[in-house]
Amino acid sequence: MATQFLRRFFAPRSLVVIGASPKPESTGGVVLQNLLLAGFPGPIWAVNPRGYKEVHGVACFRRIADLPETPDLAIVCSPLHGVPEVLEKLGARQVRAALIVSGGASLSEGVEAYGGARGEGTLRARLQKATLQSGMRVLGPECLGVAVPSMRLNATYASQPIRDGSVAYLGQSGMLGNAMIDWAAGREVGFSHLVTLGDSLDVQLPDVIDYLNQSGRCRALLLHLEAFRNARHFMTALRESSRNRLVLAIKSGRTAEATLSPVAPTAGIDRRDAIVDAALARAGVVRVDDSDELFDALETLSRFRPPKGDRLAIVSNGVGPALLAIDKLIDGGGLLAELSEASAQALITQKLDVSRPGRNPVDLGGSATPEDYLSALEIVTRDPDVDAVLVLHAPTRLAPSLATANALVEARQRFRHRLLVSWMGLKEALDARAACNRAGIPSYVSPEKAVRAFLHLVRYRQVQNLLQETPPSLPFDSSAEMRQRCHALINDALARQRDRLTHQEAGDVLGAYGIECAPSEYVFDLEQAERATERLQGPWAVKVVHRDNCEPFRYGGESRRQAASLIQDLEQPGSVVDAVVRLEARVSEALPDSPIYSYCLQTMQRGKGSLQLCAGITRDAEFGPVIVFGTGGYKIDVMADRQTALPPLNMRLAEELIDRTRAGRLIREHSDDPREAIAWVSRLLVKLSQMASDLPRLKGLEINPLLLNHEGLLAVDFALDLGAASIQAIMPYPEQLRETVMLAGMDVEIRPIRGEDAPLITRFHTFLSEQSIRYRYFHHKAVLSTRDLAQLSQINYDRQMAFIAVRRREELADAEASDSGPTGEEMLGVVRVWNDPDNIRTEFSIIIRDDFHGIGLGRRLMRKMIDYSRQVGTLAMVGTVMNDNLPMRHLLASLGFELRTNIEEGVLEATLRLNDPQSDWQRHRLEAALD
């Protein structure tokens, strides 16, 4: 339901507190007092069956039915075991949002523990049933509540007032939320929104992120994560959020012992938390490791905008603290700025740098005064080679902490860069920190904490650069024939009641995707084994293929059994026959219940200086398919170097995965041509990613060893098993939406856009007239920035779609073909839609190259997008057209759009109904403003 009725939680016009009490220690009493102290501007009512006339000056009613009006929001503070009945009564009163603060009871216990009738199920089941039947959205139970200071809303039981700010905090723990509020109050830091979701019975974390994505007040987002119930919704909302703001997250449950709801282990992954790392990085989120770091992050985000670079200058009154800061900076991937010659000379001239004059860090010495700090900062903050400045201060008689802090505060407008300050010590430092807090200067208790906070911002910039980087062209396209061949192999295995493919079948799947496998002969008896040696050059290796060793990711004792299924370095045909006999005996003795499928005979792959790698696909219980890569081999701990990434991958993301492994470093150090070798491995990982998208029944695939040498890549051993159809956490490229049409005598392919198409967009833009650009963007846009290109090409297929029309190289004249880009394609037009999170409306835009007007391309693209939007269940397509764009007006009218003039904006608003609403709320959303 995404953002359905969420406006009522964050901007209610009226509200009621169920269970409000005059007792000051009661939850209902605290919540009501917080609402009054915050100055909530709308009507507030209270409900309590004890029959109070008023509670804390607010009119109180005995029953929900007695309320004078239907409130926007109900805040439920009554005992949890009675909440299902409360929800039923609220639903009968047409209340559409309920915030359940109540807690203190186990949702998993039977209701008879709280006086209910046996057989009614758990408290969770009753709450879910009541929520569903009431038709309302429910946030909680066991949550701290919701606060939006700008709306004068504090619907929490927090012990402190909550200041207004630009950072939103979303979490699942009420107590951690309470700690954040208290910490922020002590630092005079505020929040744009503060929400804790508790048990997330109905409203989920991604729902709230979707809502906040529409808020301009939220400049940064802090998340506390525990579990992921819908990974695709989570990743979609998070990726959209991180494109527009800094997002930091802390995740509890890194270890199995700290997980309240255990998640099944992921095959082939020793530390499952690595998958969470990969998911958050892919979403553009900066992860913090502990609550202490989270508090420091709040300090930084509230008062320091991300710098343009990662070059840090340090000004200190002692070299020791500066060296500690530098160690932390370099270990964390930051850069120590090199001061310009002008800055260095100015520092030397004014005798401000005593340890290494003119170099960073700037050591003012123990005799430095507040005035020395100001003089040095005047110079360093104006240096063009510096992105941020860290001030370190230890108290001295000549530079007391408070006096130095007051000097910085008074002079802060003179500094070109914002400052980060570490006031070391305790007694004197407390007053200095308080002065900086009041002035909005971020301050920290140690040099290391200050540097760590700076690195959060550096990491954010790096993540954003990666998200906006145009990936190289894809190395291949999967074809329908390729997918059909693999599906046939999988369906045949499932029909035979097998949950895995044989070695030969797995090799066929790899071959279909262009992954070269070692030449192999599969034999079934001794005679076939001897004849096979005539077709393969020796020496040979023989592997017995049986059911148990066709399962991927079998390590520990299982890997030793796997090695026992293989005999290598056989020089004579007779040795091969003897090996088959011995392997059959081993399996019969050790694994009598594992049927033998065949024997695989291969030529030994020695003497080529090969690196042994391991690559594959595994499946996580929360995030679905995961790509794995690292060092390989039969006799090493492959888990020690295994890194993960979520599909789909492009060449840039694949290379980033390789670079995180020790195997990647070995490739770069020992390959004859490291760039080519990395490209070979990247292409293989992209093919695995495509395989994960194309074959949803593929549960696991392991290629180990995967040999890399000067000849290329060779898959020697592999295993593939099957499971239920998977759902990827990130929606893959919709390959099935491609089609080729004939227009004006030429073949034109219409397909979804992808990140690799950024160069096509750049060249396409050069063919547009000023008028076409004005019709599309409503202003002149001569050049597309890197950020523009990323947003136009790297779309989220779960919420957006863009169909581009391209003609391939063979359709181009020779002169055009030579200038058509690396893919041999030229873009002729594009149509786009942006869906709201609830799939109610989608907003379209379309633009056609000027020299291809009048051939029916615009109509073809619009019809394809209309058909697609209908298919995914969108209710209406809307768009804005300039009044003088007559061709577009005629096209939309002919397609059935209703055109209405917006006199105030001077434009036409076009609307096309696609599907009928399925609920009253959908009808309301379609006909009114966002609710």
PDB file of N, CA, C and O in Angstrom, residues 159-163 178-191 298 303 437-438:
ATOM      1  N   SER A 159      11.140  12.079  26.376  1.00  0.00           N
ATOM      2  CA  SER A 159      11.279  12.886  27.585  1.00  0.00           C
ATOM      3  C   SER A 159      11.779  14.288  27.304  1.00  0.00           C
ATOM      4  O   SER A 159      11.891  15.090  28.223  1.00  0.00           O
ATOM      5  N   GLN A 160      12.101  14.590  26.037  1.00  0.00           N
ATOM      6  CA  GLN A 160      12.652  15.889  25.671  1.00  0.00           C
ATOM      7  C   GLN A 160      11.853  16.491  24.522  1.00  0.00           C
ATOM      8  O   GLN A 160      11.339  15.767  23.666  1.00  0.00           O
ATOM      9  N   PRO A 161      11.733  17.820  24.482  1.00  0.00           N
ATOM     10  CA  PRO A 161      11.185  18.453  23.266  1.00  0.00           C
ATOM     11  C   PRO A 161      12.089  18.150  22.075  1.00  0.00           C
ATOM     12  O   PRO A 161      13.282  17.908  22.236  1.00  0.00           O
ATOM     13  N   ILE A 162      11.528  18.182  20.899  1.00  0.00           N
ATOM     14  CA  ILE A 162      12.288  17.839  19.684  1.00  0.00           C
ATOM     15  C   ILE A 162      12.360  19.079  18.808  1.00  0.00           C
ATOM     16  O   ILE A 162      11.339  19.631  18.398  1.00  0.00           O
ATOM     17  N   ARG A 163      13.607  19.494  18.518  1.00  0.00           N
ATOM     18  CA  ARG A 163      13.817  20.691  17.712  1.00  0.00           C
ATOM     19  C   ARG A 163      13.617  20.394  16.226  1.00  0.00           C
ATOM     20  O   ARG A 163      13.759  19.265  15.772  1.00  0.00           O
ATOM     21  N   ASN A 178      14.679   7.217  21.486  1.00  0.00           N
ATOM     22  CA  ASN A 178      14.716   8.066  22.679  1.00  0.00           C
ATOM     23  C   ASN A 178      16.117   8.594  22.925  1.00  0.00           C
ATOM     24  O   ASN A 178      16.321   9.763  23.279  1.00  0.00           O
ATOM     25  N   ALA A 179      17.106   7.708  22.760  1.00  0.00           N
ATOM     26  CA  ALA A 179      18.495   8.119  22.957  1.00  0.00           C
ATOM     27  C   ALA A 179      18.892   9.175  21.927  1.00  0.00           C
ATOM     28  O   ALA A 179      19.608  10.141  22.252  1.00  0.00           O
ATOM     29  N   MET A 180      18.440   9.025  20.679  1.00  0.00           N
ATOM     30  CA  MET A 180      18.748  10.012  19.643  1.00  0.00           C
ATOM     31  C   MET A 180      18.169  11.377  20.018  1.00  0.00           C
ATOM     32  O   MET A 180      18.823  12.411  19.850  1.00  0.00           O
ATOM     33  N   ILE A 181      16.947  11.376  20.526  1.00  0.00           N
ATOM     34  CA  ILE A 181      16.293  12.635  20.891  1.00  0.00           C
ATOM     35  C   ILE A 181      17.064  13.323  22.014  1.00  0.00           C
ATOM     36  O   ILE A 181      17.316  14.535  21.979  1.00  0.00           O
ATOM     37  N   ASP A 182      17.421  12.547  23.041  1.00  0.00           N
ATOM     38  CA  ASP A 182      18.127  13.133  24.174  1.00  0.00           C
ATOM     39  C   ASP A 182      19.501  13.651  23.754  1.00  0.00           C
ATOM     40  O   ASP A 182      19.924  14.737  24.167  1.00  0.00           O
ATOM     41  N   TRP A 183      20.208  12.864  22.936  1.00  0.00           N
ATOM     42  CA  TRP A 183      21.525  13.294  22.455  1.00  0.00           C
ATOM     43  C   TRP A 183      21.395  14.579  21.638  1.00  0.00           C
ATOM     44  O   TRP A 183      22.180  15.516  21.800  1.00  0.00           O
ATOM     45  N   ALA A 184      20.383  14.605  20.739  1.00  0.00           N
ATOM     46  CA  ALA A 184      20.189  15.782  19.887  1.00  0.00           C
ATOM     47  C   ALA A 184      19.842  17.010  20.717  1.00  0.00           C
ATOM     48  O   ALA A 184      20.301  18.126  20.417  1.00  0.00           O
ATOM     49  N   ALA A 185      19.058  16.817  21.784  1.00  0.00           N
ATOM     50  CA  ALA A 185      18.718  17.951  22.646  1.00  0.00           C
ATOM     51  C   ALA A 185      19.964  18.506  23.318  1.00  0.00           C
ATOM     52  O   ALA A 185      20.133  19.736  23.439  1.00  0.00           O
ATOM     53  N   GLY A 186      20.871  17.628  23.735  1.00  0.00           N
ATOM     54  CA  GLY A 186      22.107  18.077  24.361  1.00  0.00           C
ATOM     55  C   GLY A 186      23.026  18.801  23.402  1.00  0.00           C
ATOM     56  O   GLY A 186      23.839  19.634  23.815  1.00  0.00           O
ATOM     57  N   ARG A 187      22.928  18.494  22.100  1.00  0.00           N
ATOM     58  CA  ARG A 187      23.772  19.141  21.092  1.00  0.00           C
ATOM     59  C   ARG A 187      23.032  20.248  20.333  1.00  0.00           C
ATOM     60  O   ARG A 187      23.566  20.808  19.393  1.00  0.00           O
ATOM     61  N   GLU A 188      21.773  20.495  20.716  1.00  0.00           N
ATOM     62  CA  GLU A 188      20.941  21.503  20.057  1.00  0.00           C
ATOM     63  C   GLU A 188      20.806  21.214  18.561  1.00  0.00           C
ATOM     64  O   GLU A 188      20.911  22.096  17.720  1.00  0.00           O
ATOM     65  N   VAL A 189      20.585  19.943  18.265  1.00  0.00           N
ATOM     66  CA  VAL A 189      20.381  19.458  16.899  1.00  0.00           C
ATOM     67  C   VAL A 189      18.913  19.086  16.746  1.00  0.00           C
ATOM     68  O   VAL A 189      18.264  18.630  17.694  1.00  0.00           O
ATOM     69  N   GLY A 190      18.361  19.287  15.549  1.00  0.00           N
ATOM     70  CA  GLY A 190      16.949  19.004  15.334  1.00  0.00           C
ATOM     71  C   GLY A 190      16.710  17.973  14.247  1.00  0.00           C
ATOM     72  O   GLY A 190      17.635  17.487  13.597  1.00  0.00           O
ATOM     73  N   PHE A 191      15.432  17.626  14.057  1.00  0.00           N
ATOM     74  CA  PHE A 191      15.008  16.630  13.074  1.00  0.00           C
ATOM     75  C   PHE A 191      13.904  17.210  12.196  1.00  0.00           C
ATOM     76  O   PHE A 191      13.035  17.950  12.669  1.00  0.00           O
ATOM     77  N   LEU A 298      24.840  12.214  12.961  1.00  0.00           N
ATOM     78  CA  LEU A 298      23.764  13.195  13.102  1.00  0.00           C
ATOM     79  C   LEU A 298      24.338  14.592  13.293  1.00  0.00           C
ATOM     80  O   LEU A 298      23.858  15.564  12.708  1.00  0.00           O
ATOM     81  N   ARG A 303      25.002  19.912  10.342  1.00  0.00           N
ATOM     82  CA  ARG A 303      25.741  21.164  10.349  1.00  0.00           C
ATOM     83  C   ARG A 303      26.810  21.270   9.268  1.00  0.00           C
ATOM     84  O   ARG A 303      27.540  22.263   9.234  1.00  0.00           O
ATOM     85  N   ASN A 437      28.086  24.170  19.420  1.00  0.00           N
ATOM     86  CA  ASN A 437      26.747  23.626  19.167  1.00  0.00           C
ATOM     87  C   ASN A 437      25.752  24.750  18.918  1.00  0.00           C
ATOM     88  O   ASN A 437      24.938  24.694  17.985  1.00  0.00           O
ATOM     89  N   ARG A 438      25.810  25.784  19.753  1.00  0.00           N
ATOM     90  CA  ARG A 438      24.875  26.906  19.594  1.00  0.00           C
ATOM     91  C   ARG A 438      25.093  27.628  18.271  1.00  0.00           C
ATOM     92  O   ARG A 438      24.148  28.160  17.686  1.00  0.00           O
TER      93      ARG A 438
END
